[in-house]
GROMACS .gro file of C-alpha atoms in nm:
model
  458
    1MET     CA    1 -14.337   0.196  20.144
    2ILE     CA    2 -14.625   0.447  20.128
    3LEU     CA    3 -14.583   0.529  20.499
    4THR     CA    4 -14.208   0.574  20.451
    5LEU     CA    5 -14.260   0.812  20.159
    6PHE     CA    6 -14.520   1.001  20.359
    7ALA     CA    7 -14.277   1.037  20.651
    8VAL     CA    8 -14.006   1.168  20.417
    9VAL     CA    9 -14.248   1.425  20.272
   10VAL     CA   10 -14.348   1.538  20.622
   11VAL     CA   11 -13.986   1.585  20.725
   12LEU     CA   12 -13.902   1.779  20.406
   13VAL     CA   13 -14.201   2.007  20.456
   14LEU     CA   14 -14.100   2.071  20.816
   15VAL     CA   15 -13.741   2.143  20.713
   16ALA     CA   16 -13.859   2.398  20.456
   17PHE     CA   17 -14.096   2.548  20.714
   18VAL     CA   18 -13.820   2.581  20.972
   19ARG     CA   19 -13.569   2.728  20.727
   20TYR     CA   20 -13.824   2.992  20.633
   21HIS     CA   21 -13.891   3.085  20.996
   22PHE     CA   22 -13.526   3.057  21.103
   23GLN     CA   23 -13.373   3.247  20.812
   24ASP     CA   24 -13.121   3.512  20.911
   25ASP     CA   25 -13.243   3.868  20.938
   26SER     CA   26 -12.918   4.043  20.860
   27LYS     CA   27 -13.091   4.366  20.765
   28SER     CA   28 -13.265   4.399  21.100
   29ARG     CA   29 -13.115   4.645  21.342
   30SER     CA   30 -13.133   4.599  21.715
   31PRO     CA   31 -12.953   4.748  22.014
   32GLY     CA   32 -12.654   4.549  22.127
   33ILE     CA   33 -12.737   4.430  22.477
   34GLY     CA   34 -12.571   4.170  22.693
   35LEU     CA   35 -12.509   4.062  23.049
   36GLU     CA   36 -12.267   4.346  23.123
   37ASP     CA   37 -12.529   4.596  23.007
   38LEU     CA   38 -12.778   4.445  23.249
   39LYS     CA   39 -12.528   4.455  23.534
   40ALA     CA   40 -12.467   4.823  23.462
   41LEU     CA   41 -12.838   4.906  23.436
   42ASN     CA   42 -12.918   5.155  23.713
   43ILE     CA   43 -13.280   5.071  23.781
   44LYS     CA   44 -13.487   4.903  24.047
   45HIS     CA   45 -13.735   4.659  23.900
   46ASP     CA   46 -13.844   4.314  24.014
   47VAL     CA   47 -13.767   4.140  23.686
   48HIS     CA   48 -13.418   4.290  23.669
   49SER     CA   49 -13.353   4.211  24.036
   50ALA     CA   50 -13.471   3.850  24.000
   51PHE     CA   51 -13.244   3.788  23.704
   52MET     CA   52 -12.941   3.952  23.862
   53THR     CA   53 -12.995   3.752  24.182
   54LEU     CA   54 -12.984   3.436  23.971
   55VAL     CA   55 -12.667   3.552  23.793
   56ASN     CA   56 -12.481   3.660  24.108
   57ASP     CA   57 -12.591   3.374  24.331
   58GLU     CA   58 -12.631   3.054  24.131
   59GLY     CA   59 -12.441   3.178  23.828
   60ALA     CA   60 -12.134   3.285  24.029
   61GLY     CA   61 -12.153   3.621  23.852
   62SER     CA   62 -12.220   3.477  23.508
   63TRP     CA   63 -12.482   3.306  23.296
   64PRO     CA   64 -12.478   3.023  23.207
   65PRO     CA   65 -12.350   2.938  23.555
   66ARG     CA   66 -11.974   2.941  23.598
   67ALA     CA   67 -11.850   2.605  23.729
   68THR     CA   68 -11.498   2.506  23.830
   69HIS     CA   69 -11.384   2.166  23.949
   70ASP     CA   70 -11.029   2.207  24.078
   71GLY     CA   71 -11.100   2.421  24.383
   72PHE     CA   72 -11.304   2.193  24.609
   73PRO     CA   73 -11.219   2.222  24.979
   74PRO     CA   74 -10.992   1.936  25.094
   75ALA     CA   75 -11.271   1.737  25.260
   76LEU     CA   76 -11.468   1.726  24.935
   77ARG     CA   77 -11.188   1.652  24.689
   78PRO     CA   78 -11.220   1.273  24.722
   79TYR     CA   79 -11.556   1.288  24.546
   80ARG     CA   80 -11.399   1.397  24.218
   81GLN     CA   81 -11.123   1.139  24.262
   82ILE     CA   82 -11.384   0.868  24.317
   83TYR     CA   83 -11.572   0.962  24.002
   84ALA     CA   84 -11.247   0.947  23.804
   85ALA     CA   85 -11.175   0.603  23.950
   86MET     CA   86 -11.524   0.469  23.871
   87ALA     CA   87 -11.571   0.616  23.523
   88PRO     CA   88 -11.373   0.341  23.341
   89PHE     CA   89 -11.607   0.076  23.488
   90LEU     CA   90 -11.932   0.249  23.393
   91ALA     CA   91 -11.953   0.233  23.013
   92THR     CA   92 -11.953  -0.068  22.783
   93ALA     CA   93 -11.955  -0.074  22.405
   94ASN     CA   94 -12.164  -0.391  22.384
   95PRO     CA   95 -12.426  -0.419  22.658
   96SER     CA   96 -12.539  -0.769  22.746
   97LEU     CA   97 -12.897  -0.887  22.702
   98ASP     CA   98 -12.857  -1.136  22.985
   99ASP     CA   99 -13.042  -1.012  23.295
  100GLU     CA  100 -12.837  -1.212  23.543
  101TYR     CA  101 -12.509  -1.091  23.395
  102ASN     CA  102 -12.633  -0.732  23.409
  103ARG     CA  103 -12.754  -0.773  23.767
  104ILE     CA  104 -12.409  -0.890  23.877
  105ARG     CA  105 -12.240  -0.611  23.679
  106CYS     CA  106 -12.456  -0.348  23.851
  107GLN     CA  107 -12.396  -0.498  24.194
  108GLU     CA  108 -12.020  -0.504  24.142
  109PHE     CA  109 -12.013  -0.143  24.025
  110ARG     CA  110 -12.211  -0.023  24.326
  111SER     CA  111 -12.003  -0.227  24.569
  112ARG     CA  112 -11.683  -0.082  24.422
  113MET     CA  113 -11.814   0.274  24.453
  114GLN     CA  114 -11.938   0.217  24.808
  115ALA     CA  115 -11.597   0.083  24.909
  116LEU     CA  116 -11.422   0.390  24.769
  117LEU     CA  117 -11.667   0.626  24.936
  118THR     CA  118 -11.618   0.454  25.270
  119GLU     CA  119 -11.242   0.459  25.235
  120LYS     CA  120 -11.186   0.806  25.092
  121VAL     CA  121 -11.458   1.034  25.234
  122ASP     CA  122 -11.429   1.173  25.586
  123ILE     CA  123 -11.800   1.221  25.634
  124GLN     CA  124 -11.771   1.450  25.938
  125ALA     CA  125 -11.519   1.677  25.768
  126ALA     CA  126 -11.734   1.688  25.453
  127ARG     CA  127 -12.043   1.775  25.655
  128SER     CA  128 -11.860   2.050  25.845
  129THR     CA  129 -11.744   2.204  25.518
  130LEU     CA  130 -12.095   2.209  25.376
  131GLU     CA  131 -12.233   2.351  25.701
  132ILE     CA  132 -11.998   2.649  25.671
  133VAL     CA  133 -12.131   2.725  25.322
  134GLN     CA  134 -12.490   2.679  25.432
  135SER     CA  135 -12.433   2.944  25.697
  136GLY     CA  136 -12.350   3.191  25.418
  137ASN     CA  137 -11.970   3.184  25.431
  138TRP     CA  138 -11.843   3.142  25.074
  139ASP     CA  139 -11.480   3.232  25.142
  140ALA     CA  140 -11.347   2.875  25.148
  141PHE     CA  141 -11.586   2.740  24.885
  142PRO     CA  142 -11.662   2.996  24.609
  143ARG     CA  143 -11.987   2.969  24.421
  144ASP     CA  144 -11.826   2.852  24.097
  145ALA     CA  145 -11.652   2.565  24.277
  146TYR     CA  146 -11.978   2.484  24.456
  147ASN     CA  147 -12.147   2.456  24.115
  148GLY     CA  148 -11.878   2.211  24.012
  149PHE     CA  149 -11.936   2.008  24.328
  150TYR     CA  150 -12.310   2.010  24.249
  151SER     CA  151 -12.232   1.846  23.916
  152CYS     CA  152 -11.988   1.600  24.074
  153ILE     CA  153 -12.237   1.466  24.330
  154ALA     CA  154 -12.521   1.456  24.077
  155CYS     CA  155 -12.310   1.256  23.831
  156LEU     CA  156 -12.194   1.018  24.104
  157ARG     CA  157 -12.556   0.959  24.203
  158HIS     CA  158 -12.661   0.887  23.844
  159ALA     CA  159 -12.365   0.654  23.799
  160TYR     CA  160 -12.458   0.467  24.117
  161ARG     CA  161 -12.826   0.459  24.023
  162TRP     CA  162 -12.773   0.290  23.683
  163ALA     CA  163 -12.436   0.124  23.751
  164THR     CA  164 -12.377   0.060  23.381
  165ASN     CA  165 -12.407   0.257  23.060
  166PRO     CA  166 -12.603   0.191  22.840
  167VAL     CA  167 -12.889   0.149  23.086
  168VAL     CA  168 -13.019  -0.209  23.113
  169LYS     CA  169 -13.360  -0.357  23.190
  170VAL     CA  170 -13.273  -0.500  23.533
  171ALA     CA  171 -13.181  -0.150  23.652
  172GLN     CA  172 -13.499  -0.008  23.500
  173ASP     CA  173 -13.703  -0.264  23.695
  174GLU     CA  174 -13.574  -0.117  24.022
  175LYS     CA  175 -13.820   0.124  24.178
  176LYS     CA  176 -13.637   0.185  24.507
  177LEU     CA  177 -13.267   0.191  24.577
  178CYS     CA  178 -13.066   0.259  24.892
  179PHE     CA  179 -12.788   0.512  24.824
  180PRO     CA  180 -12.463   0.542  25.016
  181PHE     CA  181 -12.484   0.795  25.299
  182GLU     CA  182 -12.173   0.956  25.150
  183LEU     CA  183 -12.390   1.052  24.849
  184ASP     CA  184 -12.715   1.128  25.032
  185MET     CA  185 -12.558   1.362  25.289
  186PRO     CA  186 -12.402   1.614  25.044
  187TRP     CA  187 -12.706   1.594  24.817
  188SER     CA  188 -12.929   1.709  25.104
  189TYR     CA  189 -12.714   2.024  25.134
  190LEU     CA  190 -12.730   2.078  24.759
  191GLN     CA  191 -13.108   2.041  24.766
  192ARG     CA  192 -13.133   2.311  25.030
  193ARG     CA  193 -12.886   2.533  24.849
  194PHE     CA  194 -13.075   2.523  24.519
  195ASN     CA  195 -13.419   2.478  24.677
  196ILE     CA  196 -13.506   2.158  24.490
  197THR     CA  197 -13.665   1.835  24.612
  198SER     CA  198 -13.562   1.575  24.355
  199PRO     CA  199 -13.309   1.304  24.447
  200CYS     CA  200 -13.164   1.317  24.095
  201GLY     CA  201 -12.974   1.557  23.876
  202ASN     CA  202 -13.108   1.799  23.617
  203VAL     CA  203 -12.999   1.995  23.312
  204MET     CA  204 -12.789   2.232  23.522
  205SER     CA  205 -12.605   1.974  23.731
  206ASN     CA  206 -12.560   1.700  23.470
  207ALA     CA  207 -12.491   1.907  23.159
  208ILE     CA  208 -12.428   2.280  23.199
  209CYS     CA  209 -12.214   2.261  23.515
  210ASN     CA  210 -12.044   1.944  23.391
  211LEU     CA  211 -11.811   2.141  23.164
  212ASP     CA  212 -11.474   2.289  23.251
  213PRO     CA  213 -11.368   2.639  23.137
  214GLN     CA  214 -11.233   2.484  22.815
  215GLY     CA  215 -11.574   2.334  22.736
  216GLN     CA  216 -11.476   1.971  22.807
  217ILE     CA  217 -11.679   1.722  23.011
  218VAL     CA  218 -11.548   1.674  23.365
  219TYR     CA  219 -11.757   1.371  23.468
  220PRO     CA  220 -11.791   1.159  23.153
  221ILE     CA  221 -12.030   0.867  23.123
  222ASN     CA  222 -11.858   0.715  22.820
  223GLU     CA  223 -11.491   0.690  22.910
  224GLY     CA  224 -11.310   0.454  22.674
  225MET     CA  225 -11.590   0.447  22.417
  226SER     CA  226 -11.566   0.533  22.047
  227ASP     CA  227 -11.504   0.882  21.915
  228VAL     CA  228 -11.862   0.898  21.787
  229VAL     CA  229 -12.008   0.815  22.129
  230ARG     CA  230 -11.783   1.056  22.318
  231SER     CA  231 -11.832   1.339  22.069
  232THR     CA  232 -12.210   1.290  22.091
  233GLU     CA  233 -12.196   1.310  22.471
  234LEU     CA  234 -11.993   1.630  22.454
  235ALA     CA  235 -12.212   1.786  22.185
  236TRP     CA  236 -12.523   1.717  22.388
  237CYS     CA  237 -12.384   1.885  22.702
  238ARG     CA  238 -12.250   2.176  22.498
  239LEU     CA  239 -12.588   2.222  22.332
  240PHE     CA  240 -12.751   2.324  22.662
  241TYR     CA  241 -12.459   2.545  22.767
  242ASP     CA  242 -12.437   2.723  22.431
  243MET     CA  243 -12.814   2.763  22.413
  244GLU     CA  244 -12.819   2.946  22.747
  245SER     CA  245 -12.518   3.154  22.649
  246MET     CA  246 -12.685   3.262  22.327
  247ALA     CA  247 -13.006   3.338  22.520
  248ILE     CA  248 -12.851   3.624  22.720
  249PRO     CA  249 -12.959   3.892  22.467
  250ILE     CA  250 -13.313   3.746  22.481
  251TYR     CA  251 -13.332   3.778  22.859
  252CYS     CA  252 -13.191   4.129  22.838
  253ALA     CA  253 -13.436   4.232  22.567
  254MET     CA  254 -13.737   4.093  22.756
  255ILE     CA  255 -13.633   4.275  23.074
  256GLN     CA  256 -13.584   4.601  22.887
  257ALA     CA  257 -13.912   4.559  22.701
  258ILE     CA  258 -14.102   4.519  23.030
  259ILE     CA  259 -13.935   4.827  23.179
  260ALA     CA  260 -14.000   5.034  22.864
  261PHE     CA  261 -14.367   4.926  22.853
  262GLU     CA  262 -14.421   5.027  23.217
  263ARG     CA  263 -14.264   5.365  23.146
  264GLY     CA  264 -14.504   5.414  22.855
  265ASP     CA  265 -14.226   5.413  22.594
  266LYS     CA  266 -14.393   5.171  22.355
  267ASN     CA  267 -14.164   5.255  22.067
  268LEU     CA  268 -13.861   5.146  22.270
  269CYS     CA  269 -14.057   4.846  22.397
  270LEU     CA  270 -14.122   4.741  22.039
  271THR     CA  271 -13.751   4.778  21.958
  272TYR     CA  272 -13.657   4.543  22.240
  273ILE     CA  273 -13.923   4.289  22.144
  274ASN     CA  274 -13.784   4.284  21.793
  275THR     CA  275 -13.439   4.230  21.940
  276GLY     CA  276 -13.574   3.941  22.141
  277PHE     CA  277 -13.732   3.790  21.832
  278ILE     CA  278 -13.413   3.814  21.624
  279ASN     CA  279 -13.207   3.647  21.894
  280LEU     CA  280 -13.470   3.382  21.966
  281ARG     CA  281 -13.464   3.290  21.599
  282ARG     CA  282 -13.085   3.257  21.610
  283VAL     CA  283 -13.098   3.031  21.915
  284MET     CA  284 -13.370   2.810  21.771
  285GLN     CA  285 -13.178   2.778  21.445
  286PHE     CA  286 -12.866   2.684  21.641
  287VAL     CA  287 -13.049   2.413  21.839
  288TYR     CA  288 -13.221   2.288  21.524
  289GLU     CA  289 -12.887   2.246  21.347
  290LYS     CA  290 -12.695   2.099  21.642
  291MET     CA  291 -12.955   1.846  21.759
  292ASN     CA  292 -12.906   1.640  21.447
  293ASP     CA  293 -12.681   1.380  21.289
  294PRO     CA  294 -12.385   1.378  21.272
  295ASN     CA  295 -12.329   1.632  21.551
  296ILE     CA  296 -12.544   1.429  21.790
  297ALA     CA  297 -12.549   1.079  21.644
  298ARG     CA  298 -12.894   0.926  21.687
  299ALA     CA  299 -12.782   0.569  21.760
  300ALA     CA  300 -12.509   0.681  22.001
  301TRP     CA  301 -12.729   0.931  22.182
  302VAL     CA  302 -13.023   0.706  22.258
  303ARG     CA  303 -12.809   0.422  22.396
  304HIS     CA  304 -12.500   0.586  22.538
  305VAL     CA  305 -12.607   0.936  22.641
  306SER     CA  306 -12.974   0.989  22.723
  307GLY     CA  307 -13.060   0.692  22.943
  308ILE     CA  308 -12.821   0.747  23.231
  309HIS     CA  309 -12.961   1.097  23.290
  310SER     CA  310 -13.298   0.945  23.375
  311TRP     CA  311 -13.393   0.824  23.724
  312GLY     CA  312 -13.710   0.615  23.752
  313LEU     CA  313 -13.708   0.567  24.130
  314THR     CA  314 -13.952   0.656  24.406
  315LEU     CA  315 -13.870   0.774  24.757
  316GLU     CA  316 -13.999   0.591  25.064
  317THR     CA  317 -14.081   0.925  25.223
  318ASP     CA  318 -14.325   1.022  24.945
  319ASP     CA  319 -14.690   0.944  25.013
  320PRO     CA  320 -14.833   0.875  24.763
  321PRO     CA  321 -14.520   0.751  24.581
  322VAL     CA  322 -14.375   0.982  24.317
  323GLU     CA  323 -14.151   0.844  24.043
  324TYR     CA  324 -13.880   1.098  23.971
  325GLY     CA  325 -13.774   1.154  23.614
  326GLY     CA  326 -13.441   1.315  23.538
  327LEU     CA  327 -13.285   1.562  23.300
  328SER     CA  328 -13.512   1.745  23.056
  329GLY     CA  329 -13.458   2.029  22.813
  330SER     CA  330 -13.775   2.183  22.956
  331GLN     CA  331 -13.572   2.258  23.272
  332ALA     CA  332 -13.364   2.512  23.078
  333LEU     CA  333 -13.430   2.874  23.171
  334LEU     CA  334 -13.472   2.984  22.809
  335PHE     CA  335 -13.798   2.801  22.746
  336MET     CA  336 -13.946   2.882  23.086
  337ALA     CA  337 -13.860   3.251  23.062
  338VAL     CA  338 -13.977   3.306  22.703
  339ASP     CA  339 -14.303   3.119  22.765
  340ALA     CA  340 -14.360   3.332  23.074
  341PHE     CA  341 -14.284   3.660  22.894
  342LEU     CA  342 -14.527   3.567  22.617
  343GLY     CA  343 -14.799   3.460  22.860
  344ILE     CA  344 -14.794   3.098  22.739
  345ASN     CA  345 -14.921   2.848  22.995
  346ARG     CA  346 -14.654   2.674  23.198
  347TYR     CA  347 -14.534   2.328  23.101
  348HIS     CA  348 -14.456   2.217  23.457
  349SER     CA  349 -14.675   2.218  23.767
  350ASP     CA  350 -14.553   2.385  24.087
  351SER     CA  351 -14.443   2.053  24.236
  352GLU     CA  352 -14.263   1.949  23.916
  353LEU     CA  353 -14.078   2.278  23.902
  354LYS     CA  354 -13.964   2.248  24.262
  355MET     CA  355 -13.830   1.899  24.196
  356ASP     CA  356 -13.565   1.996  23.943
  357VAL     CA  357 -13.559   2.372  23.882
  358SER     CA  358 -13.373   2.590  24.129
  359GLY     CA  359 -13.554   2.846  24.339
  360ASN     CA  360 -13.382   3.141  24.171
  361MET     CA  361 -13.467   3.010  23.824
  362ARG     CA  362 -13.828   2.961  23.930
  363ASP     CA  363 -13.832   3.318  24.059
  364VAL     CA  364 -13.703   3.453  23.727
  365ALA     CA  365 -13.970   3.270  23.528
  366ALA     CA  366 -14.243   3.368  23.774
  367THR     CA  367 -14.138   3.734  23.760
  368PHE     CA  368 -14.141   3.738  23.380
  369ARG     CA  369 -14.492   3.591  23.396
  370ARG     CA  370 -14.609   3.842  23.656
  371TYR     CA  371 -14.497   4.135  23.440
  372SER     CA  372 -14.607   3.992  23.105
  373PHE     CA  373 -14.801   4.272  22.939
  374ARG     CA  374 -14.942   4.090  22.638
  375LYS     CA  375 -15.295   4.074  22.781
  376GLN     CA  376 -15.289   4.447  22.847
  377LEU     CA  377 -15.251   4.537  22.480
  378SER     CA  378 -15.536   4.715  22.308
  379GLU     CA  379 -15.666   4.645  21.959
  380LYS     CA  380 -15.733   5.018  21.920
  381SER     CA  381 -15.373   5.134  21.962
  382GLU     CA  382 -15.139   5.122  21.663
  383TYR     CA  383 -14.839   5.077  21.894
  384ASP     CA  384 -15.014   4.797  22.081
  385ILE     CA  385 -15.103   4.624  21.756
  386ALA     CA  386 -14.741   4.648  21.642
  387ILE     CA  387 -14.621   4.511  21.976
  388GLU     CA  388 -14.866   4.220  21.961
  389ASN     CA  389 -14.757   4.139  21.607
  390SER     CA  390 -14.394   4.127  21.720
  391LEU     CA  391 -14.486   3.908  22.017
  392LYS     CA  392 -14.669   3.675  21.778
  393ARG     CA  393 -14.349   3.645  21.576
  394MET     CA  394 -14.179   3.515  21.891
  395VAL     CA  395 -14.469   3.276  21.951
  396ASN     CA  396 -14.448   3.150  21.592
  397GLN     CA  397 -14.075   3.099  21.635
  398LEU     CA  398 -14.141   2.873  21.933
  399ARG     CA  399 -14.417   2.694  21.743
  400SER     CA  400 -14.185   2.628  21.450
  401PHE     CA  401 -13.923   2.483  21.679
  402ARG     CA  402 -14.169   2.270  21.875
  403ALA     CA  403 -14.328   2.136  21.557
  404VAL     CA  404 -13.991   2.009  21.434
  405HIS     CA  405 -13.882   1.893  21.779
  406LYS     CA  406 -14.197   1.682  21.807
  407VAL     CA  407 -14.106   1.485  21.496
  408ARG     CA  408 -13.736   1.466  21.571
  409ALA     CA  409 -13.777   1.362  21.936
  410VAL     CA  410 -13.980   1.053  21.850
  411ARG     CA  411 -13.737   0.962  21.571
  412TYR     CA  412 -13.438   0.993  21.803
  413LEU     CA  413 -13.597   0.813  22.097
  414SER     CA  414 -13.714   0.520  21.887
  415ALA     CA  415 -13.361   0.424  21.779
  416PRO     CA  416 -13.287   0.057  21.865
  417ALA     CA  417 -13.176  -0.015  22.224
  418PRO     CA  418 -13.253  -0.384  22.282
  419GLU     CA  419 -13.087  -0.395  22.625
  420ARG     CA  420 -13.356  -0.176  22.781
  421LEU     CA  421 -13.723  -0.086  22.779
  422PRO     CA  422 -13.831   0.229  22.594
  423MET     CA  423 -13.751   0.532  22.807
  424THR     CA  424 -13.668   0.902  22.806
  425ALA     CA  425 -13.435   1.094  23.036
  426ALA     CA  426 -13.719   1.306  23.171
  427LEU     CA  427 -13.995   1.043  23.197
  428SER     CA  428 -13.796   0.726  23.264
  429VAL     CA  429 -13.956   0.399  23.150
  430LEU     CA  430 -14.255   0.450  22.923
  431PRO     CA  431 -14.574   0.241  22.936
  432SER     CA  432 -14.503  -0.105  22.795
  433GLN     CA  433 -14.662  -0.196  22.466
  434GLY     CA  434 -14.545  -0.556  22.462
  435GLU     CA  435 -14.235  -0.701  22.305
  436GLU     CA  436 -14.409  -0.761  21.976
  437LYS     CA  437 -14.465  -0.390  21.925
  438LEU     CA  438 -14.215  -0.168  21.751
  439ALA     CA  439 -14.025   0.068  21.980
  440VAL     CA  440 -14.177   0.368  21.805
  441GLU     CA  441 -14.520   0.260  21.929
  442SER     CA  442 -14.405   0.310  22.288
  443TYR     CA  443 -14.324   0.672  22.214
  444LYS     CA  444 -14.674   0.769  22.109
  445SER     CA  445 -14.728   0.917  22.454
  446ILE     CA  446 -14.429   1.145  22.391
  447ASP     CA  447 -14.578   1.253  22.060
  448GLY     CA  448 -14.906   1.329  22.234
  449MET     CA  449 -14.734   1.528  22.508
  450LEU     CA  450 -14.533   1.733  22.258
  451THR     CA  451 -14.842   1.789  22.044
  452LYS     CA  452 -15.023   1.923  22.350
  453ARG     CA  453 -14.736   2.161  22.420
  454LEU     CA  454 -14.734   2.276  22.058
  455ASN     CA  455 -15.107   2.351  22.077
  456GLU     CA  456 -15.053   2.550  22.397
  457THR     CA  457 -14.792   2.771  22.228
  458VAL     CA  458 -15.024   3.054  22.123
   0.00000   0.00000   0.00000
């Protein structure tokens, strides 16, 4: 009882803390800047060029990336049809706790998908189509449709990997799995296109590009499930898309601040930093409000949404073996770019970034870091002091969010899921604490990891 009351007090304090830091600043004035302003900006600068390359190449002229799913070339259209045919067999409302039953269920799902792939996909025609794109000819396969295909193959691979949703223990116990060539072949082209090494999907492929122009999920993992489950799945995907959409003014402000600082116009630089802070606060408030019951139902999310976006397999070609994770919010450009602009140490290593984060996104974050001017500020200049104070407001905004996220993440992840071992989408199966331990005990490593990140946000 005492521990419960203590937990309630902690949550209430955090809520009050967040509301104070996330309160609207309606009296603040900032220049209205957006993606079109950046496109029209007549300047040559590395940070601007890196971001516009990302927008024009991977984003198909937009950000978040534009993705369409109806314009695949004929040889690739069977993939979407196969996902539609398999989706009704993926989800179950009441997962079994019987390992043998689950093993058979997974085998049957994979066999059914393999049969459809063999029957429907002309592998030579599909390869020829992807070769044309790889050569730089986008006429027959526009970038927005390619982004949709990226999502389609990623979601097919995750469906094949887990073969049932919610995820079950017998699938978690697998450490290696042979995939159909019809899924490995196109994925190898997608890896080269986006300059990633991971065999699994990520926040771009599984969430952001998995939405049609009307904001609906194209490759669902919970077809036929309850309204609560399906609305939670949609809300979770939309959260990442909307977060990146709302982040556009932040990227623009950071780019303009860097350019103004290099020109010696510190007053204008300060204006843009304040703009970045105001918009960062709005985004963090949005995420704080949306990543919560009932918008994203805790019980539905942990069992029916998060698990299937994990991976938990190694590749035979890796020496030493590397267990690949899966989708993580840390793969979103917003957090990487803002951390880089503020000079905060990176969360991911080079090899981790190359697994799941596209080359263009890595370039954007690296360029923001290269031109971060925070360490150049002088304590003797009034303008520099004002700029540092505004940058600290952005840092404190991130700290506020990460402090709350640390508490909320463990609470969400520790929701009951008896059919599986404790896991996260990004880290797969967590170290076992024994069946007699409460699930929350298994998530102490997550708490420690998030605490470390919070302490690094300075």
